[in-house]
């Protein structure tokens, strides 16, 4: 039985009165661990809401520093922190919001040599990165580790989100069921090249946090086998079914990928 303090009862009151959460669910959140890779446009709102929800341990992976161009959408950071490592800035913001939360920072670039060690102790992984090589690496690592992965992306006025629940590898599709390999360089522009409406990150990051909380509590219907697509200009949301590809090189019937592959920014394989 989890003994809440008076302050915690007040802080989480709106959760505790939800039948789907209650005191038992809130206690579970406080004992849960979530890792967010990327403290930028997606990671910022996701991290904020995870901390506000009382997720007990939150890991943050990022190797960049705060830049003026980040402040239009990366709400964890402030003008006075320009030049500060993003993980340090994020940690300060989250600890000021909720002292219940233990924040662990990894001021490093994710690669095939460190990712398995970093993700191993977390219950759910959130991908808030902005490039294909890293997305593929995170997908593959979570698949091998059997970790549920909440993946989102955004560009201009559009966003998308899905969940790969690798606790059930036989049932869940993976990122490679959508894209077997990274696209050729230059085919898909980056946010730096094409732009992004800042609030789109807020919406998609909040959806990521919601999906993570659902996974932690075992409630609702996570976006497993579904790709949620949002168009902010028309404010249309639609879901597309994602099917497990029997020919998928990672999770198909005859997988060809049996160890981590690392692509460089030109999307070439590095061994």
GROMACS .gro file of C-alpha atoms in nm:
model
  271
    1UNK     CA    1   0.000   0.000   0.000
    2UNK     CA    2   0.146   0.335  -0.107
    3UNK     CA    3   0.129   0.603   0.159
    4UNK     CA    4   0.063   0.939  -0.005
    5UNK     CA    5   0.164   1.258   0.171
    6UNK     CA    6  -0.095   1.532   0.212
    7UNK     CA    7   0.080   1.733  -0.058
    8UNK     CA    8   0.070   1.438  -0.298
    9UNK     CA    9  -0.300   1.385  -0.236
   10UNK     CA   10  -0.359   1.749  -0.331
   11UNK     CA   11  -0.119   1.739  -0.627
   12UNK     CA   12  -0.267   1.426  -0.785
   13UNK     CA   13  -0.629   1.473  -0.675
   14UNK     CA   14  -0.762   1.499  -1.031
   15UNK     CA   15  -0.595   1.168  -1.115
   16UNK     CA   16  -0.702   0.991  -0.800
   17UNK     CA   17  -1.072   1.064  -0.859
   18UNK     CA   18  -1.054   0.904  -1.205
   19UNK     CA   19  -1.185   0.546  -1.174
   20UNK     CA   20  -0.933   0.432  -1.436
   21UNK     CA   21  -0.643   0.569  -1.230
   22UNK     CA   22  -0.732   0.602  -0.862
   23UNK     CA   23  -0.484   0.583  -0.578
   24UNK     CA   24  -0.351   0.249  -0.699
   25UNK     CA   25  -0.279   0.385  -1.046
   26UNK     CA   26  -0.117   0.700  -0.914
   27UNK     CA   27   0.105   0.490  -0.691
   28UNK     CA   28   0.202   0.287  -0.998
   29UNK     CA   29   0.296   0.603  -1.186
   30UNK     CA   30   0.515   0.716  -0.898
   31UNK     CA   31   0.695   0.383  -0.914
   32UNK     CA   32   0.732   0.385  -1.295
   33UNK     CA   33   1.028   0.477  -1.514
   34UNK     CA   34   1.004   0.647  -1.854
   35UNK     CA   35   1.288   0.740  -2.087
   36UNK     CA   36   1.248   1.025  -2.334
   37UNK     CA   37   1.505   1.044  -2.613
   38UNK     CA   38   1.522   1.404  -2.731
   39UNK     CA   39   1.443   1.712  -2.521
   40UNK     CA   40   1.321   1.922  -2.812
   41UNK     CA   41   0.989   2.000  -2.976
   42UNK     CA   42   0.831   1.662  -2.896
   43UNK     CA   43   1.026   1.574  -2.585
   44UNK     CA   44   0.957   1.905  -2.409
   45UNK     CA   45   0.576   1.873  -2.380
   46UNK     CA   46   0.598   1.498  -2.328
   47UNK     CA   47   0.845   1.540  -2.042
   48UNK     CA   48   0.641   1.822  -1.888
   49UNK     CA   49   0.323   1.617  -1.873
   50UNK     CA   50   0.499   1.302  -1.755
   51UNK     CA   51   0.654   1.496  -1.468
   52UNK     CA   52   0.324   1.666  -1.387
   53UNK     CA   53   0.154   1.324  -1.384
   54UNK     CA   54   0.398   1.201  -1.122
   55UNK     CA   55   0.598   0.947  -1.319
   56UNK     CA   56   0.855   0.866  -1.053
   57UNK     CA   57   1.171   0.834  -1.262
   58UNK     CA   58   1.223   1.016  -1.589
   59UNK     CA   59   1.531   0.974  -1.804
   60UNK     CA   60   1.627   1.235  -2.063
   61UNK     CA   61   1.870   1.173  -2.348
   62UNK     CA   62   2.002   1.466  -2.552
   63UNK     CA   63   2.346   1.591  -2.651
   64UNK     CA   64   2.252   1.936  -2.784
   65UNK     CA   65   2.253   2.280  -2.619
   66UNK     CA   66   1.967   2.529  -2.605
   67UNK     CA   67   1.959   2.764  -2.903
   68UNK     CA   68   1.741   3.070  -2.968
   69UNK     CA   69   1.576   2.884  -3.257
   70UNK     CA   70   1.454   2.617  -3.012
   71UNK     CA   71   1.248   2.853  -2.798
   72UNK     CA   72   0.957   2.879  -3.045
   73UNK     CA   73   0.850   2.522  -2.957
   74UNK     CA   74   1.077   2.363  -2.695
   75UNK     CA   75   0.889   2.476  -2.388
   76UNK     CA   76   1.120   2.327  -2.125
   77UNK     CA   77   1.387   2.584  -2.205
   78UNK     CA   78   1.416   2.958  -2.145
   79UNK     CA   79   1.600   3.250  -2.298
   80UNK     CA   80   1.847   3.271  -2.010
   81UNK     CA   81   1.945   2.907  -2.068
   82UNK     CA   82   2.063   2.954  -2.427
   83UNK     CA   83   2.395   2.771  -2.454
   84UNK     CA   84   2.310   2.534  -2.166
   85UNK     CA   85   2.293   2.159  -2.234
   86UNK     CA   86   1.929   2.070  -2.299
   87UNK     CA   87   1.932   1.788  -2.044
   88UNK     CA   88   2.039   2.030  -1.769
   89UNK     CA   89   1.775   2.285  -1.870
   90UNK     CA   90   1.505   2.017  -1.883
   91UNK     CA   91   1.605   1.877  -1.544
   92UNK     CA   92   1.575   2.221  -1.380
   93UNK     CA   93   1.229   2.277  -1.526
   94UNK     CA   94   1.094   1.935  -1.431
   95UNK     CA   95   1.231   1.942  -1.077
   96UNK     CA   96   1.080   2.288  -1.024
   97UNK     CA   97   0.745   2.155  -1.144
   98UNK     CA   98   0.737   1.836  -0.938
   99UNK     CA   99   0.991   1.751  -0.665
  100UNK     CA  100   0.850   1.395  -0.650
  101UNK     CA  101   1.019   1.313  -0.980
  102UNK     CA  102   1.372   1.176  -1.003
  103UNK     CA  103   1.530   1.307  -1.324
  104UNK     CA  104   1.823   1.117  -1.474
  105UNK     CA  105   2.014   1.288  -1.755
  106UNK     CA  106   2.223   1.143  -2.036
  107UNK     CA  107   2.414   1.421  -2.207
  108UNK     CA  108   2.522   1.196  -2.490
  109UNK     CA  109   2.438   1.091  -2.842
  110UNK     CA  110   2.251   0.763  -2.865
  111UNK     CA  111   2.444   0.500  -3.060
  112UNK     CA  112   2.448   0.124  -3.096
  113UNK     CA  113   2.714   0.093  -2.825
  114UNK     CA  114   2.522   0.270  -2.547
  115UNK     CA  115   2.151   0.244  -2.623
  116UNK     CA  116   2.085  -0.102  -2.477
  117UNK     CA  117   2.247  -0.004  -2.147
  118UNK     CA  118   2.054   0.324  -2.132
  119UNK     CA  119   1.707   0.179  -2.203
  120UNK     CA  120   1.734  -0.141  -1.998
  121UNK     CA  121   1.586  -0.012  -1.670
  122UNK     CA  122   1.292   0.186  -1.815
  123UNK     CA  123   0.932   0.071  -1.851
  124UNK     CA  124   0.842   0.280  -2.158
  125UNK     CA  125   1.057   0.460  -2.416
  126UNK     CA  126   0.950   0.778  -2.601
  127UNK     CA  127   1.116   0.873  -2.928
  128UNK     CA  128   1.127   1.250  -2.965
  129UNK     CA  129   1.413   1.258  -3.216
  130UNK     CA  130   1.412   1.430  -3.553
  131UNK     CA  131   1.615   1.209  -3.786
  132UNK     CA  132   1.569   0.870  -3.947
  133UNK     CA  133   1.897   0.703  -3.845
  134UNK     CA  134   1.820   0.755  -3.476
  135UNK     CA  135   1.456   0.649  -3.512
  136UNK     CA  136   1.560   0.319  -3.668
  137UNK     CA  137   1.820   0.259  -3.399
  138UNK     CA  138   1.567   0.326  -3.120
  139UNK     CA  139   1.308   0.101  -3.285
  140UNK     CA  140   1.552  -0.187  -3.322
  141UNK     CA  141   1.689  -0.152  -2.969
  142UNK     CA  142   1.342  -0.145  -2.813
  143UNK     CA  143   1.246  -0.451  -3.019
  144UNK     CA  144   1.547  -0.649  -2.899
  145UNK     CA  145   1.492  -0.532  -2.538
  146UNK     CA  146   1.115  -0.596  -2.543
  147UNK     CA  147   1.035  -0.236  -2.445
  148UNK     CA  148   0.717  -0.051  -2.550
  149UNK     CA  149   0.801   0.246  -2.772
  150UNK     CA  150   0.591   0.559  -2.828
  151UNK     CA  151   0.704   0.716  -3.154
  152UNK     CA  152   0.603   1.055  -3.295
  153UNK     CA  153   0.713   1.286  -3.573
  154UNK     CA  154   0.617   1.630  -3.703
  155UNK     CA  155   0.681   1.858  -3.996
  156UNK     CA  156   0.532   2.194  -4.091
  157UNK     CA  157   0.164   2.167  -3.984
  158UNK     CA  158   0.143   1.790  -3.956
  159UNK     CA  159   0.215   1.535  -3.687
  160UNK     CA  160   0.186   1.164  -3.637
  161UNK     CA  161   0.210   0.920  -3.349
  162UNK     CA  162   0.202   0.545  -3.299
  163UNK     CA  163   0.291   0.285  -3.036
  164UNK     CA  164   0.504  -0.024  -3.086
  165UNK     CA  165   0.444  -0.257  -2.792
  166UNK     CA  166   0.739  -0.491  -2.805
  167UNK     CA  167   0.626  -0.669  -2.490
  168UNK     CA  168   0.406  -0.851  -2.743
  169UNK     CA  169   0.645  -0.894  -3.036
  170UNK     CA  170   0.423  -1.145  -3.214
  171UNK     CA  171   0.135  -0.897  -3.232
  172UNK     CA  172   0.284  -0.549  -3.264
  173UNK     CA  173   0.421  -0.408  -3.590
  174UNK     CA  174   0.749  -0.215  -3.573
  175UNK     CA  175   0.885   0.098  -3.738
  176UNK     CA  176   1.042  -0.113  -4.010
  177UNK     CA  177   0.699  -0.250  -4.101
  178UNK     CA  178   0.630   0.110  -4.209
  179UNK     CA  179   0.975   0.188  -4.350
  180UNK     CA  180   1.207  -0.113  -4.400
  181UNK     CA  181   1.505   0.120  -4.453
  182UNK     CA  182   1.572   0.494  -4.406
  183UNK     CA  183   1.469   0.706  -4.706
  184UNK     CA  184   1.739   0.842  -4.938
  185UNK     CA  185   1.906   1.162  -4.813
  186UNK     CA  186   1.717   1.477  -4.910
  187UNK     CA  187   1.388   1.299  -4.984
  188UNK     CA  188   1.225   1.410  -4.657
  189UNK     CA  189   1.316   1.766  -4.546
  190UNK     CA  190   1.402   1.833  -4.183
  191UNK     CA  191   1.217   2.082  -3.962
  192UNK     CA  192   1.516   2.313  -4.006
  193UNK     CA  193   1.463   2.303  -4.382
  194UNK     CA  194   1.082   2.300  -4.402
  195UNK     CA  195   0.976   2.468  -4.077
  196UNK     CA  196   0.737   2.362  -3.803
  197UNK     CA  197   0.445   2.526  -3.627
  198UNK     CA  198   0.558   2.518  -3.264
  199UNK     CA  199   0.224   2.417  -3.118
  200UNK     CA  200   0.216   2.102  -3.335
  201UNK     CA  201   0.499   1.972  -3.119
  202UNK     CA  202   0.291   2.054  -2.812
  203UNK     CA  203   0.000   1.848  -2.941
  204UNK     CA  204   0.202   1.548  -3.053
  205UNK     CA  205   0.424   1.547  -2.744
  206UNK     CA  206   0.115   1.557  -2.523
  207UNK     CA  207  -0.025   1.260  -2.714
  208UNK     CA  208   0.301   1.074  -2.655
  209UNK     CA  209   0.277   1.140  -2.281
  210UNK     CA  210  -0.085   1.021  -2.280
  211UNK     CA  211   0.005   0.700  -2.462
  212UNK     CA  212   0.292   0.636  -2.220
  213UNK     CA  213   0.064   0.680  -1.920
  214UNK     CA  214  -0.191   0.441  -2.074
  215UNK     CA  215   0.082   0.182  -2.120
  216UNK     CA  216   0.207   0.223  -1.764
  217UNK     CA  217  -0.142   0.188  -1.618
  218UNK     CA  218  -0.272  -0.073  -1.863
  219UNK     CA  219  -0.579   0.134  -1.948
  220UNK     CA  220  -0.759   0.227  -2.268
  221UNK     CA  221  -0.648   0.131  -2.617
  222UNK     CA  222  -0.293   0.242  -2.697
  223UNK     CA  223  -0.210   0.327  -3.057
  224UNK     CA  224  -0.068  -0.019  -3.128
  225UNK     CA  225  -0.122  -0.108  -3.492
  226UNK     CA  226  -0.255   0.241  -3.560
  227UNK     CA  227  -0.091   0.555  -3.693
  228UNK     CA  228  -0.259   0.875  -3.574
  229UNK     CA  229  -0.214   1.156  -3.828
  230UNK     CA  230  -0.297   1.519  -3.757
  231UNK     CA  231  -0.329   1.809  -4.001
  232UNK     CA  232  -0.329   2.129  -3.795
  233UNK     CA  233  -0.440   2.351  -4.085
  234UNK     CA  234  -0.771   2.166  -4.117
  235UNK     CA  235  -0.755   2.027  -3.760
  236UNK     CA  236  -0.829   1.681  -3.896
  237UNK     CA  237  -0.727   1.369  -3.709
  238UNK     CA  238  -0.736   1.030  -3.875
  239UNK     CA  239  -0.609   0.683  -3.796
  240UNK     CA  240  -0.443   0.449  -4.043
  241UNK     CA  241  -0.407   0.080  -3.966
  242UNK     CA  242  -0.053  -0.047  -3.937
  243UNK     CA  243  -0.020  -0.415  -4.013
  244UNK     CA  244   0.265  -0.636  -3.909
  245UNK     CA  245   0.466  -0.705  -4.224
  246UNK     CA  246   0.550  -1.077  -4.252
  247UNK     CA  247   0.847  -0.975  -4.469
  248UNK     CA  248   0.975  -0.714  -4.221
  249UNK     CA  249   1.354  -0.744  -4.195
  250UNK     CA  250   1.336  -0.705  -3.816
  251UNK     CA  251   1.011  -0.858  -3.685
  252UNK     CA  252   0.897  -1.068  -3.984
  253UNK     CA  253   0.889  -1.444  -4.020
  254UNK     CA  254   1.247  -1.463  -4.147
  255UNK     CA  255   1.426  -1.163  -3.993
  256UNK     CA  256   1.748  -1.049  -4.156
  257UNK     CA  257   1.835  -0.796  -3.884
  258UNK     CA  258   1.956  -0.977  -3.575
  259UNK     CA  259   2.175  -0.710  -3.419
  260UNK     CA  260   2.178  -0.332  -3.398
  261UNK     CA  261   2.250  -0.145  -3.720
  262UNK     CA  262   2.369   0.213  -3.715
  263UNK     CA  263   2.312   0.444  -4.010
  264UNK     CA  264   2.499   0.767  -4.060
  265UNK     CA  265   2.322   1.090  -4.155
  266UNK     CA  266   2.355   0.992  -4.520
  267UNK     CA  267   2.155   0.679  -4.422
  268UNK     CA  268   2.439   0.444  -4.500
  269UNK     CA  269   2.499   0.142  -4.277
  270UNK     CA  270   2.789   0.166  -4.033
  271UNK     CA  271   2.924  -0.152  -3.877
   0.00000   0.00000   0.00000
